[in-house]
Tab-separated table of C-alpha atoms in Angstrom:
chain	number	residue	atom	x	y	z
N	1	MET	CA	0.000	0.000	0.000
N	2	THR	CA	1.236	3.463	-0.887
N	3	VAL	CA	0.987	5.993	1.925
N	4	THR	CA	0.250	9.590	0.914
N	5	LEU	CA	-0.154	12.865	2.769
N	6	ASN	CA	-3.907	12.277	2.797
N	7	HIS	CA	-3.675	9.031	4.777
N	8	PRO	CA	-4.458	9.174	8.514
N	9	ILE	CA	-1.656	8.672	11.003
N	10	SER	CA	-1.670	7.807	14.696
N	11	ILE	CA	0.871	9.219	17.111
N	12	GLY	CA	0.322	7.506	20.425
N	13	SER	CA	-3.368	7.957	21.224
N	14	LEU	CA	-3.737	10.903	18.817
N	15	THR	CA	-5.036	10.151	15.335
N	16	LEU	CA	-4.666	12.790	12.635
N	17	ARG	CA	-6.994	12.670	9.624
N	18	ASN	CA	-4.054	13.384	7.306
N	19	ARG	CA	-0.318	13.969	7.553
N	20	LEU	CA	-0.439	17.707	6.899
N	21	ILE	CA	0.664	19.746	9.895
N	22	MET	CA	0.386	23.505	10.007
N	23	ALA	CA	3.663	24.707	11.439
N	24	PRO	CA	3.654	27.593	13.917
N	25	MET	CA	4.107	30.929	12.137
N	26	GLN	CA	4.096	34.305	13.852
N	27	GLN	CA	1.113	36.428	12.851
N	28	TYR	CA	2.134	39.588	14.781
N	29	GLN	CA	-1.571	40.315	15.292
N	30	GLY	CA	-1.770	40.170	19.084
N	31	THR	CA	-2.689	43.141	21.226
N	32	PRO	CA	-0.075	45.152	23.128
N	33	GLU	CA	-1.159	43.178	26.228
N	34	ALA	CA	-0.426	39.888	24.370
N	35	PHE	CA	-4.030	38.820	23.777
N	36	ALA	CA	-4.949	36.720	20.772
N	37	THR	CA	-7.525	38.407	18.527
N	38	SER	CA	-10.313	37.475	16.134
N	39	HIS	CA	-7.644	37.430	13.422
N	40	HIS	CA	-6.108	34.375	15.098
N	41	MET	CA	-9.449	32.601	15.510
N	42	ASN	CA	-10.330	33.125	11.838
N	43	HIS	CA	-6.827	32.364	10.549
N	44	TYR	CA	-6.399	29.078	12.395
N	45	GLY	CA	-10.045	28.034	12.052
N	46	ARG	CA	-9.962	28.367	8.251
N	47	ARG	CA	-6.740	26.425	7.896
N	48	ALA	CA	-7.902	23.669	10.253
N	49	ARG	CA	-10.306	22.473	7.537
N	50	HIS	CA	-7.432	21.119	5.464
N	51	VAL	CA	-4.752	19.893	7.838
N	52	GLY	CA	-4.441	17.055	10.317
N	53	LEU	CA	-2.907	19.199	13.071
N	54	VAL	CA	-2.602	22.929	13.788
N	55	ILE	CA	0.266	24.282	15.873
N	56	LEU	CA	-0.406	27.790	17.201
N	57	GLU	CA	2.306	30.355	16.840
N	58	SER	CA	4.967	31.035	19.421
N	59	THR	CA	3.106	31.988	22.602
N	60	ALA	CA	5.064	33.729	25.358
N	61	VAL	CA	4.939	32.281	28.871
N	62	SER	CA	5.997	35.551	30.527
N	63	PRO	CA	5.717	39.244	29.658
N	64	ASN	CA	9.467	39.646	29.211
N	65	GLY	CA	9.574	36.534	27.009
N	66	ARG	CA	7.797	38.203	24.101
N	67	LEU	CA	9.947	38.796	21.038
N	68	GLN	CA	7.749	41.489	19.487
N	69	ILE	CA	5.065	43.845	20.757
N	70	LYS	CA	2.311	41.998	18.912
N	71	ASP	CA	3.274	38.472	20.005
N	72	ILE	CA	0.576	36.600	21.904
N	73	GLY	CA	1.015	35.218	25.378
N	74	ILE	CA	-0.327	32.873	28.016
N	75	PHE	CA	1.144	34.391	31.173
N	76	SER	CA	-2.106	35.576	32.711
N	77	ASP	CA	-5.430	33.881	33.377
N	78	ARG	CA	-6.959	36.584	31.162
N	79	HIS	CA	-5.086	35.161	28.149
N	80	VAL	CA	-6.898	31.822	28.406
N	81	GLU	CA	-10.294	32.861	26.989
N	82	PRO	CA	-8.971	34.324	23.697
N	83	LEU	CA	-6.818	31.213	23.215
N	84	LYS	CA	-9.820	29.013	23.976
N	85	ARG	CA	-11.753	30.742	21.172
N	86	ILE	CA	-8.968	29.756	18.770
N	87	THR	CA	-8.983	26.184	20.088
N	88	ASP	CA	-12.770	25.994	19.719
N	89	ALA	CA	-12.554	27.231	16.100
N	90	VAL	CA	-9.926	24.599	15.267
N	91	HIS	CA	-11.803	21.823	17.090
N	92	ALA	CA	-14.985	22.779	15.201
N	93	GLU	CA	-13.151	21.463	12.121
N	94	HIS	CA	-12.346	18.206	13.986
N	95	THR	CA	-8.665	19.095	14.049
N	96	PRO	CA	-6.373	18.814	17.083
N	97	VAL	CA	-4.376	21.848	18.103
N	98	PHE	CA	-1.030	22.261	19.848
N	99	VAL	CA	0.662	25.469	20.975
N	100	GLN	CA	4.311	26.430	20.651
N	101	LEU	CA	5.281	27.839	24.045
N	102	SER	CA	8.177	30.250	24.088
N	103	HIS	CA	10.309	32.460	26.252
N	104	GLY	CA	12.482	34.637	24.083
N	105	GLU	CA	14.709	37.539	24.852
N	106	GLY	CA	12.510	40.368	23.608
N	107	SER	CA	13.789	43.902	23.471
N	108	PRO	CA	12.744	45.540	26.765
N	109	ARG	CA	12.330	48.923	25.005
N	110	ARG	CA	9.950	47.471	22.414
N	111	ILE	CA	7.909	45.672	25.049
N	112	ARG	CA	7.812	48.639	27.438
N	113	ARG	CA	6.346	50.876	24.734
N	114	SER	CA	3.436	48.484	24.326
N	115	VAL	CA	2.273	48.580	27.957
């Protein structure tokens, strides 16, 4: 049997409907406070229709870990709800979603201007 990108694959207990994985790519569409926006929900939700797995862009785990002013984060309980909206949009397409967690060395001047 020939295996193609459209064939399902299982990784442990996770089964992907195809072998296409959307790699994490910075959108630079977050708010100055690092919240994900409707842009993210629409962007990831639309692409989830065609891939077996979506990986959300680099998401900072602390305020000083952001690389750019418009990077998104998950360092406050308030960040959870916007990220959940993205997850719900991706899951509505029956696609699993992962997140790329990050802690970079952002420029303090760039980050300070955003607060």
